[in-house]
Amino acid sequence: MGIVAGLDSSPDFTRIVVCDADTGAVLRQGYAPHPVEIPEGGGRPADIDPQVWLLSLGEAAGGGLLEGVEAIGVSSQANAVVPLDAQGNTVRPALVGADKRAQVAAADLIDGFGGREGWAQAVGSVPQAGQAVTKLRWLARNEPEAAGRTAVLLQAHDWLVWQLLGRPVRRTTDRGGASGTGYWSAATGGYRPDLVELALGRHAMLPEVLGPSDAAGTTPEGLLISAGTGETMAAAFGLGIGLGDAVVSLGASGSVMAVHPEPLVDPTGMITALADATGMHLPVVTTLNAVRTLRGTAELLGVPDLEALSELAMKSTPGAHGLVLLPYLEGERTPHLPHTAGTLAGLRRESMKPEHLARAAFEGMLCGLADALDVLRGRGVEVRRVFLLGAAAELPAVQAAAPGLFGAQVVVPQPADYAAIGAARQAAWALGVHRGTLDPHTPPRWQGAVAQVLEPGEELAVGQAVRQQFVAVREQTHPDAMRP
């Protein structure tokens, strides 16, 4: 059918893959960092001029990378809000990330609209610091003049698609991106303009929500641009996950998501009801503590890196001689314990060895993510396979413990630009539908991710015993914290 490109504009860089539209084979790749200044003290800036995304895109596409490409899909970082005025100019730099300045705004919104349950019923999620709706409340409270000039609201991938198309009158988004805003409901498939007004203090235009295989338009040069989507949805699409699959992502914090045929409304707010890039749903449960637990333990034990911590942990045995770490070092979202701290239980003379603490850190992190998996399972989400993502997924201590603790087959895909690949697959789908060669309800069948497959096997009973040890300590320390 030709060749297509997928463009992923992450928080730090732009990655482009050029793929065969029929098989998904990656033919060419491009990369460029975003030209931004790092704030004093490190970390990422909370405000970004969207033009840097275009500059990065142009650099990544240099050298004729897009020659012969017939369609482009765009994925981009979640939660980046681009406020535009009535003329389409940016009112202020884009608000990005999940910075702490929005935490007060999130609490403000929750109290102002029926509490956590009211929000969950309205849009399938409770406001969080990173979401667009929370950033709008912060903008209204702290920059009222800018809020007053805001006439149109776009997310990062919406803005990039709009720019690629030459800034047409029509502005679009997709279900996946819209579902993360906090003012679009995956259950009803519609916006809640009243929540935008509640947050921003005024009405604002919102982009049209396209279907998964729809095209956003065609450039003057005849290049088809697909709907685009958020980075999370694009990565899931690039991995090729389907019903029965869950994805556990190991970053500093953790997330667990799974494909489900219907939206889940969770009054506790543990589940964020996102839509995926195929027309299905992608419920997500997040934890605040994943790899940061391992890094903290490595510092405490004086080991140089996570590889050394893993090697140390493998000298211990499952259950870490009774040592249990509740890894709530930054408070926790799942369970909802925002002001708690971590707990180390089971200290005995024989367990007070570095290797047992190292093992307890790995088991505590994975048990916390298993709690998140159980939130989804408890709502009827089927989990037969768990895709494990992130650099820590390669560590032997993670791979040894994960299948037994998760109670499922664990798949560790080879590192790849899955968000960019997912964006390219979306472009191939839109191109095929445009040409009449693909069904608008059936995405192209691409090669699956090359992966290592780990079975729980004989270790399942051992893993479940370790899990019960963790649950017993959690219940004793934080009774009923995981109750719906």
CSV table of N, CA and C in Angstrom, one decimal, residues 5-130:
chain,number,residue,atom,x,y,z
A,5,ALA,N,4.3,7.3,8.0
A,5,ALA,CA,5.2,7.8,9.0
A,5,ALA,C,4.4,8.0,10.3
A,6,GLY,N,5.1,7.7,11.4
A,6,GLY,CA,4.5,8.0,12.8
A,6,GLY,C,5.4,9.0,13.5
A,7,LEU,N,4.8,10.0,14.0
A,7,LEU,CA,5.6,11.1,14.7
A,7,LEU,C,5.2,11.1,16.2
A,8,ASP,N,6.1,10.9,17.0
A,8,ASP,CA,5.8,11.0,18.5
A,8,ASP,C,6.6,12.1,19.1
A,9,SER,N,5.8,13.1,19.6
A,9,SER,CA,6.4,14.3,20.2
A,9,SER,C,6.3,14.1,21.7
A,10,SER,N,7.3,13.5,22.3
A,10,SER,CA,7.3,13.2,23.8
A,10,SER,C,7.7,14.5,24.5
A,11,PRO,N,7.7,14.4,25.9
A,11,PRO,CA,8.1,15.6,26.6
A,11,PRO,C,9.5,16.2,26.3
A,12,ASP,N,10.4,15.3,25.8
A,12,ASP,CA,11.8,15.7,25.7
A,12,ASP,C,12.3,15.7,24.2
A,13,PHE,N,11.6,15.0,23.3
A,13,PHE,CA,12.2,14.8,22.0
A,13,PHE,C,11.0,14.5,21.0
A,14,THR,N,11.4,14.6,19.7
A,14,THR,CA,10.5,14.1,18.6
A,14,THR,C,11.2,12.8,18.0
A,15,ARG,N,10.4,11.8,17.9
A,15,ARG,CA,10.9,10.6,17.2
A,15,ARG,C,10.0,10.3,16.0
A,16,ILE,N,10.5,10.0,14.9
A,16,ILE,CA,9.8,9.7,13.7
A,16,ILE,C,10.2,8.3,13.2
A,17,VAL,N,9.2,7.5,12.9
A,17,VAL,CA,9.5,6.2,12.2
A,17,VAL,C,8.8,6.2,10.9
A,18,VAL,N,9.4,5.7,9.9
A,18,VAL,CA,8.8,5.5,8.5
A,18,VAL,C,8.6,4.0,8.4
A,19,CYS,N,7.4,3.6,8.1
A,19,CYS,CA,7.1,2.2,8.1
A,19,CYS,C,6.4,1.7,6.8
A,20,ASP,N,6.6,0.5,6.4
A,20,ASP,CA,5.8,-0.2,5.4
A,20,ASP,C,4.4,-0.2,5.8
A,21,ALA,N,3.5,0.3,5.0
A,21,ALA,CA,2.1,0.4,5.4
A,21,ALA,C,1.4,-1.0,5.6
A,22,ASP,N,1.9,-2.0,4.9
A,22,ASP,CA,1.3,-3.3,4.9
A,22,ASP,C,1.7,-4.2,6.1
A,23,THR,N,3.1,-4.1,6.4
A,23,THR,CA,3.6,-5.0,7.4
A,23,THR,C,4.0,-4.3,8.7
A,24,GLY,N,4.2,-3.0,8.6
A,24,GLY,CA,4.7,-2.3,9.8
A,24,GLY,C,6.2,-2.3,10.0
A,25,ALA,N,6.9,-2.9,9.1
A,25,ALA,CA,8.4,-2.9,9.2
A,25,ALA,C,8.9,-1.5,9.1
A,26,VAL,N,9.8,-1.2,10.1
A,26,VAL,CA,10.4,0.1,10.2
A,26,VAL,C,11.5,0.3,9.1
A,27,LEU,N,11.3,1.3,8.2
A,27,LEU,CA,12.3,1.5,7.1
A,27,LEU,C,13.3,2.5,7.5
A,28,ARG,N,12.9,3.6,8.1
A,28,ARG,CA,13.8,4.7,8.4
A,28,ARG,C,13.3,5.3,9.8
A,29,GLN,N,14.3,6.0,10.4
A,29,GLN,CA,14.0,6.7,11.7
A,29,GLN,C,14.6,8.0,11.8
A,30,GLY,N,14.0,8.9,12.5
A,30,GLY,CA,14.6,10.2,12.8
A,30,GLY,C,14.4,10.6,14.2
A,31,TYR,N,15.3,11.5,14.7
A,31,TYR,CA,15.2,11.9,16.1
A,31,TYR,C,15.8,13.3,16.3
A,32,ALA,N,15.1,14.0,17.2
A,32,ALA,CA,15.7,15.3,17.6
A,32,ALA,C,15.2,15.7,18.9
A,33,PRO,N,16.0,16.2,19.8
A,33,PRO,CA,15.6,16.7,21.1
A,33,PRO,C,14.8,18.0,21.0
A,34,HIS,N,13.9,18.3,21.9
A,34,HIS,CA,13.2,19.6,21.9
A,34,HIS,C,14.3,20.7,22.4
A,35,PRO,N,14.4,21.8,21.7
A,35,PRO,CA,15.3,22.8,22.1
A,35,PRO,C,14.8,23.7,23.3
A,36,VAL,N,14.8,23.1,24.5
A,36,VAL,CA,14.3,23.8,25.6
A,36,VAL,C,15.4,24.0,26.7
A,37,GLU,N,15.3,25.0,27.5
A,37,GLU,CA,16.2,25.2,28.6
A,37,GLU,C,15.7,24.4,29.8
A,38,ILE,N,16.7,23.7,30.4
A,38,ILE,CA,16.4,22.9,31.6
A,38,ILE,C,16.3,23.9,32.8
A,39,PRO,N,15.3,23.9,33.6
A,39,PRO,CA,15.2,24.8,34.8
A,39,PRO,C,16.3,24.5,35.8
A,40,GLU,N,16.6,25.6,36.6
A,40,GLU,CA,17.6,25.4,37.6
A,40,GLU,C,17.1,24.3,38.6
A,41,GLY,N,18.0,23.5,39.0
A,41,GLY,CA,17.7,22.3,39.8
A,41,GLY,C,17.2,21.1,39.1
A,42,GLY,N,17.2,21.2,37.7
A,42,GLY,CA,16.8,20.0,36.9
A,42,GLY,C,15.4,19.9,36.7
A,43,GLY,N,15.0,18.7,36.2
A,43,GLY,CA,13.6,18.5,35.9
A,43,GLY,C,13.2,19.1,34.6
A,44,ARG,N,11.9,19.1,34.3
A,44,ARG,CA,11.4,19.6,33.0
A,44,ARG,C,10.6,20.9,33.3
A,45,PRO,N,10.7,21.8,32.3
A,45,PRO,CA,9.9,23.1,32.4
A,45,PRO,C,8.4,22.8,32.5
A,46,ALA,N,7.7,23.6,33.2
A,46,ALA,CA,6.2,23.5,33.3
A,46,ALA,C,5.5,24.2,32.2
A,47,ASP,N,6.2,25.1,31.5
A,47,ASP,CA,5.6,25.8,30.4
A,47,ASP,C,6.5,25.7,29.2
A,48,ILE,N,5.9,25.4,28.0
A,48,ILE,CA,6.7,25.2,26.8
A,48,ILE,C,6.1,26.0,25.7
A,49,ASP,N,6.9,26.7,24.9
A,49,ASP,CA,6.4,27.3,23.7
A,49,ASP,C,6.2,26.2,22.7
A,50,PRO,N,5.0,26.0,22.2
A,50,PRO,CA,4.7,24.9,21.2
A,50,PRO,C,5.6,25.0,20.0
A,51,GLN,N,6.1,26.1,19.7
A,51,GLN,CA,7.0,26.2,18.5
A,51,GLN,C,8.2,25.3,18.6
A,52,VAL,N,8.6,25.0,19.8
A,52,VAL,CA,9.8,24.1,19.9
A,52,VAL,C,9.5,22.7,19.4
A,53,TRP,N,8.2,22.3,19.6
A,53,TRP,CA,7.8,21.0,19.0
A,53,TRP,C,7.9,21.0,17.5
A,54,LEU,N,7.6,22.1,16.9
A,54,LEU,CA,7.7,22.2,15.4
A,54,LEU,C,9.2,22.2,15.0
A,55,LEU,N,10.0,22.9,15.7
A,55,LEU,CA,11.4,23.0,15.4
A,55,LEU,C,12.0,21.6,15.5
A,56,SER,N,11.7,20.9,16.6
A,56,SER,CA,12.2,19.5,16.8
A,56,SER,C,11.7,18.6,15.7
A,57,LEU,N,10.4,18.7,15.3
A,57,LEU,CA,9.9,17.9,14.3
A,57,LEU,C,10.6,18.1,13.0
A,58,GLY,N,10.9,19.4,12.6
A,58,GLY,CA,11.6,19.7,11.4
A,58,GLY,C,13.0,19.1,11.4
A,59,GLU,N,13.7,19.2,12.5
A,59,GLU,CA,15.0,18.6,12.6
A,59,GLU,C,15.0,17.1,12.5
A,60,ALA,N,14.0,16.5,13.1
A,60,ALA,CA,13.9,15.0,13.1
A,60,ALA,C,13.6,14.5,11.7
A,61,ALA,N,12.8,15.3,10.9
A,61,ALA,CA,12.4,14.9,9.6
A,61,ALA,C,13.4,15.3,8.5
A,62,GLY,N,14.6,15.8,8.9
A,62,GLY,CA,15.6,16.3,8.0
A,62,GLY,C,16.2,15.2,7.2
A,63,GLY,N,16.9,15.6,6.1
A,63,GLY,CA,17.6,14.6,5.3
A,63,GLY,C,16.7,13.7,4.4
A,64,GLY,N,15.5,14.2,4.1
A,64,GLY,CA,14.6,13.5,3.2
A,64,GLY,C,14.0,12.3,3.9
A,65,LEU,N,13.9,12.3,5.2
A,65,LEU,CA,13.3,11.2,5.9
A,65,LEU,C,11.9,10.9,5.4
A,66,LEU,N,11.1,11.9,5.1
A,66,LEU,CA,9.7,11.7,4.8
A,66,LEU,C,9.4,11.5,3.3
A,67,GLU,N,10.5,11.4,2.5
A,67,GLU,CA,10.4,11.2,1.1
A,67,GLU,C,9.6,9.9,0.7
A,68,GLY,N,8.5,10.1,-0.1
A,68,GLY,CA,7.7,9.0,-0.5
A,68,GLY,C,6.6,8.6,0.5
A,69,VAL,N,6.6,9.3,1.7
A,69,VAL,CA,5.5,9.0,2.7
A,69,VAL,C,4.2,9.5,2.2
A,70,GLU,N,3.1,8.7,2.4
A,70,GLU,CA,1.8,9.1,1.9
A,70,GLU,C,0.8,9.5,3.0
A,71,ALA,N,1.2,9.2,4.2
A,71,ALA,CA,0.3,9.5,5.3
A,71,ALA,C,1.1,9.6,6.6
A,72,ILE,N,0.7,10.5,7.5
A,72,ILE,CA,1.4,10.7,8.8
A,72,ILE,C,0.4,10.6,9.9
A,73,GLY,N,0.8,9.9,11.0
A,73,GLY,CA,0.1,9.9,12.2
A,73,GLY,C,0.9,10.6,13.3
A,74,VAL,N,0.2,11.3,14.2
A,74,VAL,CA,0.9,12.0,15.3
A,74,VAL,C,0.5,11.5,16.6
A,75,SER,N,1.4,11.2,17.5
A,75,SER,CA,1.2,11.0,18.9
A,75,SER,C,2.0,12.0,19.7
A,76,SER,N,1.5,12.4,20.8
A,76,SER,CA,2.2,13.4,21.6
A,76,SER,C,1.9,13.2,23.1
A,77,GLN,N,2.8,13.8,23.9
A,77,GLN,CA,2.6,13.7,25.4
A,77,GLN,C,1.2,14.1,25.8
A,78,ALA,N,0.8,13.4,26.8
A,78,ALA,CA,-0.5,13.6,27.4
A,78,ALA,C,-0.5,14.9,28.3
A,79,ASN,N,-1.6,15.5,28.5
A,79,ASN,CA,-1.8,16.5,29.5
A,79,ASN,C,-1.2,17.9,29.1
A,80,ALA,N,-0.7,18.0,27.9
A,80,ALA,CA,-0.2,19.4,27.5
A,80,ALA,C,-1.3,20.2,26.9
A,81,VAL,N,-1.6,21.3,27.5
A,81,VAL,CA,-2.7,22.2,27.0
A,81,VAL,C,-2.2,23.4,26.3
A,82,VAL,N,-2.7,23.6,25.1
A,82,VAL,CA,-2.3,24.8,24.3
A,82,VAL,C,-3.5,25.8,24.2
A,83,PRO,N,-3.5,26.9,25.0
A,83,PRO,CA,-4.7,27.8,25.0
A,83,PRO,C,-4.4,28.8,23.8
A,84,LEU,N,-5.4,28.9,22.9
A,84,LEU,CA,-5.4,29.8,21.8
A,84,LEU,C,-6.4,30.9,21.9
A,85,ASP,N,-6.1,32.1,21.3
A,85,ASP,CA,-7.0,33.2,21.3
A,85,ASP,C,-7.9,33.0,20.1
A,86,ALA,N,-8.8,34.0,19.9
A,86,ALA,CA,-9.8,33.9,18.8
A,86,ALA,C,-9.2,33.9,17.4
A,87,GLN,N,-7.9,34.4,17.3
A,87,GLN,CA,-7.2,34.4,16.0
A,87,GLN,C,-6.3,33.2,15.8
A,88,GLY,N,-6.3,32.3,16.8
A,88,GLY,CA,-5.5,31.1,16.7
A,88,GLY,C,-4.1,31.2,17.2
A,89,ASN,N,-3.8,32.3,17.8
A,89,ASN,CA,-2.4,32.5,18.4
A,89,ASN,C,-2.4,32.0,19.8
A,90,THR,N,-1.2,31.5,20.3
A,90,THR,CA,-1.1,31.0,21.6
A,90,THR,C,-1.2,32.2,22.6
A,91,VAL,N,-2.1,32.0,23.6
A,91,VAL,CA,-2.3,33.0,24.6
A,91,VAL,C,-1.1,33.1,25.6
A,92,ARG,N,-0.5,32.0,25.8
A,92,ARG,CA,0.7,31.8,26.7
A,92,ARG,C,1.4,30.5,26.3
A,93,PRO,N,2.5,30.2,26.8
A,93,PRO,CA,3.1,28.9,26.5
A,93,PRO,C,2.2,27.7,27.0
A,94,ALA,N,2.4,26.6,26.3
A,94,ALA,CA,1.6,25.4,26.7
A,94,ALA,C,1.9,25.0,28.1
A,95,LEU,N,0.9,24.6,28.8
A,95,LEU,CA,1.0,24.0,30.2
A,95,LEU,C,1.2,22.5,30.0
A,96,VAL,N,2.3,22.0,30.5
A,96,VAL,CA,2.7,20.6,30.3
A,96,VAL,C,2.9,19.9,31.6
A,97,GLY,N,3.0,18.6,31.5
A,97,GLY,CA,3.4,17.7,32.7
A,97,GLY,C,2.3,17.7,33.8
A,98,ALA,N,2.8,17.2,34.9
A,98,ALA,CA,1.9,17.1,36.1
A,98,ALA,C,2.6,17.8,37.3
A,99,ASP,N,2.9,19.1,37.0
A,99,ASP,CA,3.6,19.8,38.1
A,99,ASP,C,2.7,20.1,39.3
A,100,LYS,N,3.4,20.3,40.4
A,100,LYS,CA,2.7,20.3,41.7
A,100,LYS,C,1.9,21.6,41.9
A,101,ARG,N,2.1,22.6,41.0
A,101,ARG,CA,1.3,23.8,41.2
A,101,ARG,C,-0.1,23.6,40.9
A,102,ALA,N,-0.5,22.5,40.2
A,102,ALA,CA,-1.9,22.2,39.9
A,102,ALA,C,-2.6,21.4,40.9
A,103,GLN,N,-1.8,20.9,42.0
A,103,GLN,CA,-2.4,20.0,42.9
A,103,GLN,C,-3.5,20.7,43.7
A,104,VAL,N,-3.3,22.0,44.1
A,104,VAL,CA,-4.3,22.7,44.8
A,104,VAL,C,-5.6,22.9,43.9
A,105,ALA,N,-5.3,23.2,42.6
A,105,ALA,CA,-6.4,23.4,41.7
A,105,ALA,C,-7.2,22.1,41.5
A,106,ALA,N,-6.6,20.9,41.6
A,106,ALA,CA,-7.3,19.7,41.5
A,106,ALA,C,-8.2,19.5,42.7
A,107,ALA,N,-7.7,19.7,43.9
A,107,ALA,CA,-8.5,19.6,45.1
A,107,ALA,C,-9.7,20.6,45.0
A,108,ASP,N,-9.4,21.8,44.5
A,108,ASP,CA,-10.4,22.8,44.4
A,108,ASP,C,-11.6,22.3,43.5
A,109,LEU,N,-11.2,21.7,42.3
A,109,LEU,CA,-12.2,21.2,41.4
A,109,LEU,C,-13.0,20.1,42.0
A,110,ILE,N,-12.3,19.2,42.7
A,110,ILE,CA,-13.0,18.0,43.2
A,110,ILE,C,-14.1,18.5,44.2
A,111,ASP,N,-13.7,19.4,45.1
A,111,ASP,CA,-14.7,20.0,46.1
A,111,ASP,C,-15.8,20.7,45.4
A,112,GLY,N,-15.5,21.3,44.2
A,112,GLY,CA,-16.5,22.2,43.6
A,112,GLY,C,-17.5,21.5,42.7
A,113,PHE,N,-17.4,20.2,42.6
A,113,PHE,CA,-18.3,19.4,41.7
A,113,PHE,C,-18.6,18.0,42.2
A,114,GLY,N,-19.3,17.9,43.3
A,114,GLY,CA,-19.8,16.7,43.8
A,114,GLY,C,-18.8,15.7,44.3
A,115,GLY,N,-17.5,16.1,44.6
A,115,GLY,CA,-16.5,15.2,45.1
A,115,GLY,C,-16.0,14.2,44.1
A,116,ARG,N,-15.2,13.3,44.5
A,116,ARG,CA,-14.6,12.3,43.6
A,116,ARG,C,-15.7,11.5,42.9
A,117,GLU,N,-16.7,11.1,43.5
A,117,GLU,CA,-17.7,10.3,42.9
A,117,GLU,C,-18.5,11.1,41.8
A,118,GLY,N,-18.7,12.4,42.0
A,118,GLY,CA,-19.4,13.2,41.0
A,118,GLY,C,-18.6,13.3,39.8
A,119,TRP,N,-17.2,13.5,39.9
A,119,TRP,CA,-16.4,13.6,38.7
A,119,TRP,C,-16.3,12.2,38.0
A,120,ALA,N,-16.2,11.1,38.8
A,120,ALA,CA,-16.1,9.8,38.1
A,120,ALA,C,-17.3,9.5,37.3
A,121,GLN,N,-18.5,9.9,37.8
A,121,GLN,CA,-19.7,9.6,37.1
A,121,GLN,C,-19.8,10.5,35.9
A,122,ALA,N,-19.3,11.7,35.9
A,122,ALA,CA,-19.4,12.7,34.8
A,122,ALA,C,-18.4,12.4,33.7
A,123,VAL,N,-17.2,12.1,34.0
A,123,VAL,CA,-16.2,11.9,32.9
A,123,VAL,C,-15.3,10.7,33.1
A,124,GLY,N,-15.5,9.9,34.1
A,124,GLY,CA,-14.7,8.7,34.2
A,124,GLY,C,-13.4,8.9,34.9
A,125,SER,N,-13.1,10.0,35.4
A,125,SER,CA,-11.9,10.2,36.2
A,125,SER,C,-12.0,11.4,37.2
A,126,VAL,N,-11.2,11.3,38.2
A,126,VAL,CA,-11.2,12.4,39.2
A,126,VAL,C,-10.0,13.3,38.8
A,127,PRO,N,-10.2,14.6,38.9
A,127,PRO,CA,-9.1,15.5,38.5
A,127,PRO,C,-7.8,15.3,39.2
A,128,GLN,N,-6.8,15.2,38.4
A,128,GLN,CA,-5.4,15.0,38.8
A,128,GLN,C,-4.6,16.2,38.4
A,129,ALA,N,-3.4,16.4,39.0
A,129,ALA,CA,-2.6,17.6,38.7
A,129,ALA,C,-2.2,17.7,37.2
A,130,GLY,N,-2.1,16.5,36.5
A,130,GLY,CA,-1.6,16.6,35.1
A,130,GLY,C,-2.7,16.9,34.1
